[in-house]
Structures are given as structure tokens and as C-alpha cells.
PDB file of C-alpha atoms in Angstrom:
ATOM      1  CA  MET A 907       7.284  -6.362 -27.715  1.00 62.00           C
ATOM      2  CA  GLU A 908       7.435  -9.378 -25.065  1.00 67.00           C
ATOM      3  CA  ASN A 909      11.242  -9.442 -25.012  1.00 74.00           C
ATOM      4  CA  GLN A 910      10.791  -5.335 -23.775  1.00 75.00           C
ATOM      5  CA  ASP A 911       7.981  -6.437 -21.419  1.00 86.00           C
ATOM      6  CA  LYS A 912      10.388  -9.204 -20.005  1.00 90.00           C
ATOM      7  CA  LYS A 913      13.414  -6.757 -19.775  1.00 91.00           C
ATOM      8  CA  ARG A 914      10.988  -3.989 -18.132  1.00 93.00           C
ATOM      9  CA  ASN A 915       9.702  -6.456 -15.701  1.00 94.00           C
ATOM     10  CA  LEU A 916      13.156  -7.783 -14.949  1.00 95.00           C
ATOM     11  CA  ILE A 917      14.163  -4.401 -13.708  1.00 96.00           C
ATOM     12  CA  ILE A 918      10.970  -3.663 -11.832  1.00 96.00           C
ATOM     13  CA  ASN A 919      11.708  -6.754  -9.516  1.00 95.00           C
ATOM     14  CA  ALA A 920      14.974  -6.290  -9.525  1.00 96.00           C
ATOM     15  CA  ALA A 921      14.508  -2.797  -8.337  1.00 95.00           C
ATOM     16  CA  LEU A 922      11.472  -3.737  -5.637  1.00 95.00           C
ATOM     17  CA  LEU A 923      14.155  -6.152  -4.036  1.00 94.00           C
ATOM     18  CA  ARG A 924      17.037  -2.930  -3.605  1.00 93.00           C
ATOM     19  CA  PHE A 925      14.277  -0.698  -2.552  1.00 93.00           C
ATOM     20  CA  ALA A 926      12.750  -2.994  -0.180  1.00 91.00           C
ATOM     21  CA  HIS A 927      16.459  -3.753   1.400  1.00 91.00           C
ATOM     22  CA  TYR A 928      17.965  -0.221   1.280  1.00 90.00           C
ATOM     23  CA  GLY A 929      15.356   2.099   0.732  1.00 87.00           C
ATOM     24  CA  LEU A 930      14.946   5.027  -2.197  1.00 87.00           C
ATOM     25  CA  ALA A 931      17.703   7.164  -1.106  1.00 86.00           C
ATOM     26  CA  LYS A 932      20.666   4.396  -0.590  1.00 89.00           C
ATOM     27  CA  THR A 933      19.850   2.450  -4.209  1.00 92.00           C
ATOM     28  CA  THR A 934      21.629   3.758  -7.101  1.00 93.00           C
ATOM     29  CA  MET A 935      20.020   2.994 -10.622  1.00 95.00           C
ATOM     30  CA  THR A 936      24.373   1.400 -11.160  1.00 95.00           C
ATOM     31  CA  ASP A 937      23.434  -1.128  -8.529  1.00 95.00           C
ATOM     32  CA  ILE A 938      20.287  -2.017  -9.786  1.00 96.00           C
ATOM     33  CA  ALA A 939      21.458  -2.769 -13.507  1.00 95.00           C
ATOM     34  CA  LYS A 940      24.833  -4.701 -12.013  1.00 95.00           C
ATOM     35  CA  ASP A 941      22.503  -6.881  -9.824  1.00 95.00           C
ATOM     36  CA  ILE A 942      20.619  -8.041 -13.678  1.00 95.00           C
ATOM     37  CA  SER A 943      23.777  -7.506 -15.560  1.00 94.00           C
ATOM     38  CA  PHE A 944      22.409  -4.668 -17.805  1.00 94.00           C
ATOM     39  CA  SER A 945      24.151  -1.653 -18.779  1.00 92.00           C
ATOM     40  CA  LYS A 946      23.179   1.644 -17.099  1.00 92.00           C
ATOM     41  CA  ALA A 947      21.916   2.949 -20.547  1.00 93.00           C
ATOM     42  CA  LEU A 948      19.368   0.263 -20.875  1.00 92.00           C
ATOM     43  CA  LEU A 949      17.629   0.879 -17.575  1.00 93.00           C
ATOM     44  CA  TYR A 950      17.919   4.621 -18.576  1.00 93.00           C
ATOM     45  CA  TYR A 951      16.002   3.735 -21.886  1.00 93.00           C
ATOM     46  CA  TYR A 952      13.093   1.885 -19.975  1.00 94.00           C
ATOM     47  CA  PHE A 953      12.976   4.350 -17.288  1.00 95.00           C
ATOM     48  CA  PRO A 954      14.438   7.936 -17.975  1.00 93.00           C
ATOM     49  CA  ASP A 955      15.486   8.247 -14.083  1.00 92.00           C
ATOM     50  CA  LYS A 956      15.152   6.632 -10.366  1.00 91.00           C
ATOM     51  CA  LEU A 957      12.226   8.394  -9.530  1.00 90.00           C
ATOM     52  CA  SER A 958      10.066   7.021 -12.807  1.00 92.00           C
ATOM     53  CA  LEU A 959      10.994   3.366 -11.759  1.00 94.00           C
ATOM     54  CA  TYR A 960      10.455   3.642  -8.366  1.00 92.00           C
ATOM     55  CA  VAL A 961       6.470   5.332  -9.290  1.00 91.00           C
ATOM     56  CA  SER A 962       6.457   1.804 -11.401  1.00 94.00           C
ATOM     57  CA  VAL A 963       7.629  -0.431  -8.367  1.00 95.00           C
ATOM     58  CA  ILE A 964       5.087   1.053  -6.524  1.00 92.00           C
ATOM     59  CA  GLU A 965       2.642   0.610  -8.875  1.00 93.00           C
ATOM     60  CA  HIS A 966       3.744  -3.032  -9.212  1.00 94.00           C
ATOM     61  CA  LEU A 967       3.484  -3.791  -5.780  1.00 93.00           C
ATOM     62  CA  MET A 968       0.265  -2.188  -5.258  1.00 93.00           C
ATOM     63  CA  HIS A 969      -1.084  -4.384  -8.338  1.00 94.00           C
ATOM     64  CA  THR A 970       0.063  -7.690  -6.221  1.00 94.00           C
ATOM     65  CA  ILE A 971      -1.448  -6.164  -2.703  1.00 94.00           C
ATOM     66  CA  SER A 972      -4.515  -5.909  -4.170  1.00 95.00           C
ATOM     67  CA  LYS A 973      -5.050  -9.470  -5.711  1.00 95.00           C
ATOM     68  CA  ASP A 974      -3.827 -10.526  -2.558  1.00 96.00           C
ATOM     69  CA  ILE A 975      -6.142  -8.614  -0.331  1.00 96.00           C
ATOM     70  CA  LEU A 976      -9.080  -9.794  -3.173  1.00 95.00           C
ATOM     71  CA  LYS A 977      -8.087 -13.214  -2.696  1.00 96.00           C
ATOM     72  CA  SER A 978      -7.818 -13.298   1.221  1.00 96.00           C
ATOM     73  CA  VAL A 979     -11.123 -11.401   1.671  1.00 96.00           C
ATOM     74  CA  GLU A 980     -12.926 -14.207  -0.453  1.00 94.00           C
ATOM     75  CA  LYS A 981     -12.074 -16.548   2.141  1.00 94.00           C
ATOM     76  CA  THR A 982     -13.266 -14.613   4.989  1.00 95.00           C
ATOM     77  CA  ASN A 983     -16.949 -15.788   6.317  1.00 93.00           C
ATOM     78  CA  THR A 984     -18.337 -12.237   7.916  1.00 94.00           C
ATOM     79  CA  CYS A 985     -17.622  -8.665   6.689  1.00 94.00           C
ATOM     80  CA  THR A 986     -16.070  -7.389  10.294  1.00 94.00           C
ATOM     81  CA  GLU A 987     -13.213 -10.800   9.234  1.00 96.00           C
ATOM     82  CA  GLY A 988     -13.150  -8.940   5.672  1.00 96.00           C
ATOM     83  CA  VAL A 989     -12.394  -5.902   7.225  1.00 95.00           C
ATOM     84  CA  LEU A 990      -9.911  -6.914   9.517  1.00 96.00           C
ATOM     85  CA  MET A 991      -7.846  -8.974   6.654  1.00 96.00           C
ATOM     86  CA  VAL A 992      -7.653  -5.782   4.438  1.00 95.00           C
ATOM     87  CA  LEU A 993      -5.977  -3.877   7.632  1.00 94.00           C
ATOM     88  CA  GLN A 994      -4.024  -7.343   8.287  1.00 94.00           C
ATOM     89  CA  LYS A 995      -2.721  -7.539   5.245  1.00 94.00           C
ATOM     90  CA  ARG A 996      -2.126  -3.693   4.996  1.00 89.00           C
ATOM     91  CA  GLN A 997      -0.084  -3.896   7.632  1.00 89.00           C
ATOM     92  CA  GLY A 998       1.739  -6.929   7.091  1.00 90.00           C
ATOM     93  CA  TYR A 999       3.160  -5.130   3.183  1.00 91.00           C
ATOM     94  CA  ILE A1000       4.026  -2.652   5.278  1.00 86.00           C
ATOM     95  CA  GLN A1001       5.923  -4.261   7.597  1.00 86.00           C
ATOM     96  CA  LYS A1002       7.705  -6.379   5.129  1.00 88.00           C
ATOM     97  CA  TYR A1003       8.457  -3.351   2.675  1.00 89.00           C
ATOM     98  CA  TYR A1004       8.835  -0.808   5.011  1.00 86.00           C
ATOM     99  CA  ASN A1005      12.501   0.695   3.393  1.00 85.00           C
ATOM    100  CA  LEU A1006      10.092   0.989   0.297  1.00 84.00           C
ATOM    101  CA  MET A1007       7.724   3.145   2.202  1.00 76.00           C
ATOM    102  CA  GLU A1008      10.482   5.669   3.024  1.00 69.00           C
ATOM    103  CA  PHE A1009      10.479   7.472   0.408  1.00 65.00           C
ATOM    104  CA  ASN A1010      10.349  11.253   2.036  1.00 56.00           C
ATOM    105  CA  LYS A1011      13.850  10.962   2.699  1.00 55.00           C
ATOM    106  CA  LEU A1012      14.363  11.321  -0.892  1.00 56.00           C
ATOM    107  CA  ILE A1013      11.499  12.894  -1.898  1.00 59.00           C
ATOM    108  CA  GLY A1014      10.558  15.482   0.536  1.00 56.00           C
ATOM    109  CA  PRO A1015       7.184  15.193   2.262  1.00 57.00           C
ATOM    110  CA  GLU A1016       5.230  16.815  -0.706  1.00 64.00           C
ATOM    111  CA  LEU A1017       4.293  13.797  -3.211  1.00 70.00           C
ATOM    112  CA  PRO A1018       4.970  13.890  -7.357  1.00 79.00           C
ATOM    113  CA  ASP A1019       1.931  13.755  -8.847  1.00 83.00           C
ATOM    114  CA  ASP A1020       2.879  10.610 -10.635  1.00 84.00           C
ATOM    115  CA  LEU A1021       3.237   9.154  -7.117  1.00 82.00           C
ATOM    116  CA  TYR A1022       0.490  10.635  -5.856  1.00 85.00           C
ATOM    117  CA  GLU A1023      -1.756   8.941  -8.189  1.00 89.00           C
ATOM    118  CA  LYS A1024      -1.101   5.942  -7.288  1.00 87.00           C
ATOM    119  CA  PHE A1025      -1.246   6.221  -3.581  1.00 85.00           C
ATOM    120  CA  SER A1026      -5.089   8.044  -4.616  1.00 89.00           C
ATOM    121  CA  ARG A1027      -5.646   4.739  -6.564  1.00 91.00           C
ATOM    122  CA  ALA A1028      -4.494   2.235  -3.769  1.00 90.00           C
ATOM    123  CA  ARG A1029      -6.659   4.838  -1.313  1.00 91.00           C
ATOM    124  CA  ALA A1030     -10.233   4.469  -3.868  1.00 94.00           C
ATOM    125  CA  PHE A1031      -9.406   0.676  -4.045  1.00 94.00           C
ATOM    126  CA  GLU A1032      -9.734   0.121  -0.267  1.00 94.00           C
ATOM    127  CA  LEU A1033     -12.940   2.463  -0.054  1.00 95.00           C
ATOM    128  CA  LYS A1034     -14.015  -0.042  -2.972  1.00 96.00           C
ATOM    129  CA  ILE A1035     -13.189  -3.375  -1.133  1.00 96.00           C
ATOM    130  CA  ILE A1036     -14.526  -2.436   2.231  1.00 96.00           C
ATOM    131  CA  ALA A1037     -17.945  -0.896   0.559  1.00 97.00           C
ATOM    132  CA  SER A1038     -18.268  -4.209  -0.980  1.00 96.00           C
ATOM    133  CA  LEU A1039     -17.548  -5.452   2.486  1.00 96.00           C
ATOM    134  CA  LEU A1040     -20.197  -3.657   3.677  1.00 96.00           C
ATOM    135  CA  ARG A1041     -22.906  -4.198   1.146  1.00 96.00           C
ATOM    136  CA  ARG A1042     -22.440  -7.931   1.357  1.00 94.00           C
ATOM    137  CA  GLY A1043     -22.827  -7.578   5.004  1.00 95.00           C
ATOM    138  CA  VAL A1044     -25.898  -6.007   4.688  1.00 95.00           C
ATOM    139  CA  GLU A1045     -27.303  -8.424   2.195  1.00 94.00           C
ATOM    140  CA  LYS A1046     -26.492 -11.331   5.005  1.00 93.00           C
ATOM    141  CA  GLY A1047     -28.127  -9.009   7.124  1.00 93.00           C
ATOM    142  CA  GLU A1048     -24.882  -8.861   9.575  1.00 94.00           C
ATOM    143  CA  PHE A1049     -25.326  -5.039   9.036  1.00 94.00           C
ATOM    144  CA  GLN A1050     -28.138  -2.752   8.949  1.00 94.00           C
ATOM    145  CA  VAL A1051     -26.346   0.667   6.695  1.00 95.00           C
ATOM    146  CA  ASP A1052     -28.488   3.156   5.220  1.00 93.00           C
ATOM    147  CA  ASN A1053     -25.914   4.839   3.308  1.00 97.00           C
ATOM    148  CA  ILE A1054     -22.828   2.535   2.183  1.00 97.00           C
ATOM    149  CA  ASN A1055     -20.539   4.977   0.389  1.00 96.00           C
ATOM    150  CA  LEU A1056     -20.624   7.498   3.160  1.00 97.00           C
ATOM    151  CA  THR A1057     -20.250   4.832   6.476  1.00 97.00           C
ATOM    152  CA  THR A1058     -17.229   3.600   4.134  1.00 97.00           C
ATOM    153  CA  GLU A1059     -15.617   7.198   3.788  1.00 96.00           C
ATOM    154  CA  ILE A1060     -16.232   7.386   7.706  1.00 96.00           C
ATOM    155  CA  LEU A1061     -14.599   3.840   8.518  1.00 96.00           C
ATOM    156  CA  VAL A1062     -11.750   4.852   5.926  1.00 94.00           C
ATOM    157  CA  GLU A1063     -11.124   8.569   7.142  1.00 93.00           C
ATOM    158  CA  ALA A1064     -11.248   7.795  10.923  1.00 94.00           C
ATOM    159  CA  LEU A1065      -8.865   5.146  10.291  1.00 91.00           C
ATOM    160  CA  SER A1066      -6.636   7.445   8.549  1.00 87.00           C
ATOM    161  CA  GLY A1067      -6.755   9.786  11.861  1.00 88.00           C
ATOM    162  CA  ILE A1068      -5.031   7.470  13.960  1.00 86.00           C
ATOM    163  CA  HIS A1069      -2.386   7.366  11.615  1.00 76.00           C
ATOM    164  CA  PHE A1070      -1.745  11.301  11.598  1.00 74.00           C
ATOM    165  CA  ASN A1071      -2.424  11.488  15.219  1.00 77.00           C
ATOM    166  CA  ILE A1072       0.476   9.375  15.862  1.00 71.00           C
ATOM    167  CA  LEU A1073       2.546  10.830  13.867  1.00 65.00           C
ATOM    168  CA  SER A1074       1.459  14.437  15.058  1.00 64.00           C
ATOM    169  CA  ARG A1075       2.544  13.552  18.759  1.00 65.00           C
ATOM    170  CA  HIS A1076       6.415  12.267  17.338  1.00 58.00           C
ATOM    171  CA  LYS A1077       6.750  15.355  14.422  1.00 56.00           C
ATOM    172  CA  ASN A1078       7.324  12.498  11.909  1.00 55.00           C
ATOM    173  CA  ILE A1079       6.274  12.354   8.346  1.00 56.00           C
ATOM    174  CA  CYS A1080       6.615   8.631   8.046  1.00 67.00           C
ATOM    175  CA  PRO A1081       6.099   6.240  10.707  1.00 72.00           C
ATOM    176  CA  SER A1082       8.611   4.030  12.475  1.00 77.00           C
ATOM    177  CA  GLN A1083       7.835   0.370  12.311  1.00 78.00           C
ATOM    178  CA  GLU A1084       6.919   0.435  16.223  1.00 82.00           C
ATOM    179  CA  GLN A1085       4.660   3.157  15.155  1.00 82.00           C
ATOM    180  CA  PHE A1086       3.265   1.196  12.667  1.00 82.00           C
ATOM    181  CA  LYS A1087       2.657  -1.674  14.858  1.00 85.00           C
ATOM    182  CA  GLN A1088       0.990   0.554  17.113  1.00 86.00           C
ATOM    183  CA  ILE A1089      -1.560   2.350  14.465  1.00 87.00           C
ATOM    184  CA  PHE A1090      -2.669  -1.125  13.184  1.00 90.00           C
ATOM    185  CA  ILE A1091      -3.425  -2.115  16.590  1.00 92.00           C
ATOM    186  CA  LYS A1092      -5.704   0.857  17.201  1.00 92.00           C
ATOM    187  CA  GLU A1093      -6.854   0.318  13.678  1.00 93.00           C
ATOM    188  CA  LYS A1094      -8.036  -3.181  14.346  1.00 94.00           C
ATOM    189  CA  PHE A1095      -9.745  -1.697  18.092  1.00 95.00           C
ATOM    190  CA  LEU A1096     -11.659   0.863  16.293  1.00 95.00           C
ATOM    191  CA  ALA A1097     -12.798  -1.051  13.033  1.00 95.00           C
ATOM    192  CA  LYS A1098     -14.072  -3.694  15.662  1.00 94.00           C
ATOM    193  CA  ILE A1099     -16.176  -0.580  17.736  1.00 95.00           C
ATOM    194  CA  PHE A1100     -17.267   0.620  14.389  1.00 95.00           C
ATOM    195  CA  LEU A1101     -18.566  -2.590  13.119  1.00 95.00           C
ATOM    196  CA  SER A1102     -20.270  -3.489  15.697  1.00 94.00           C
ATOM    197  CA  GLY A1103     -22.509  -0.408  15.975  1.00 94.00           C
ATOM    198  CA  LEU A1104     -23.447  -1.639  12.508  1.00 93.00           C
ATOM    199  CA  SER A1105     -24.923  -4.749  13.692  1.00 89.00           C
ATOM    200  CA  ALA A1106     -28.201  -5.747  12.725  1.00 78.00           C
ATOM    201  CA  SER A1107     -28.780  -7.908  15.689  1.00 71.00           C
TER     202      SER A1107
END
């Protein structure tokens, strides 16, 4: 069983490198098999198709990102710094793994259920960590917040609005790297304005 897990993880890590460099559409199962000297048959034993492998790669990456964000947020001194750290880390990973995010070229605009579930979990994680930061801010006297969950939802939805607004102006499904930079700059600015409005002072 341990050997099977090692092989599965080896495939996922090799696929992550391929998808991050070439994107989903330009990567083949043959490429991944060659990179780790596995037969295609062995790859298909663990993953029935490229999409199932891609979903596992996304899950693996999201787990890595979540751990990194939690670790980084713990080192921040204020809630505001923590929220800005979440946005900065997310932006850094998007820039690093930009080609990995261009799945719509192959999959289309509608997400398969498995992939939708992974992105839903990522959003739930973001809501949870921002809510915990707001709670910490209230406990330390940094903020005055009556309803932490509702305030968190409004902040996250407002940040998402920036993303969709920029895309709607350019008729894109997936932002370009330059658009991601614009989104991040505006997200940071909005977060600072929003959080200063919650200040207890």
C-alpha cells in the first residue's frame, strides 16, 4: 500500500510540473509517463484519464497552498496584515502556476463536478481563515464586528466582484497574467478600505 501511495504521489508531482509548465491542453499522459519512466498502463491504473489526474494535482496543490497560508498568517501581527497575507499568497501561487489554471481551454467554461468540489473547498477555506482573522481582530480590540460570518462573506464576495468586473470588460473566462496583477492591486486596496471601516479605534 505504501509503495502504491509513493507511485501515486510521484505521478501527481510529475503532472504538476508538466501542467504548470505547458498547461493542461498541451500535456499528454505519455509526457508524464516518460518523465518518471513509468508505462502509460501504470499511469492509467492510478488515473483513468488526464482530467482525473488534473483534479488530483489541483487537490494536492490546494493542500500545499492551505498549509503555507496558515503558516504565514500565524506570523502576522494584526488581522489586517493576515488578510493581506492571504491575498498576497494566493496571488503568488496564481503567478507561479498560471498555466495550471488555464483549464478552460480544454475543459470549457463549465467545471466538472470533481473540479467544482475542489474549488468550492478552496473558497470555504478562504472564508474560514478570514473569519478566524476577524475573530482574532475582535478579541485583540483591533476590530468591532457584530456578525463575523456575514462580514467575512461580504468581504470575500466584494473581492470576487473585482475579479468578475475585470473579466467582463475583456470578455475573458480566465484572466491573463497582467489582469491577475490588476486584480491583486485592487483586492489589496479594497481590503484595506474595508478593514479600516471595521477599526475599533
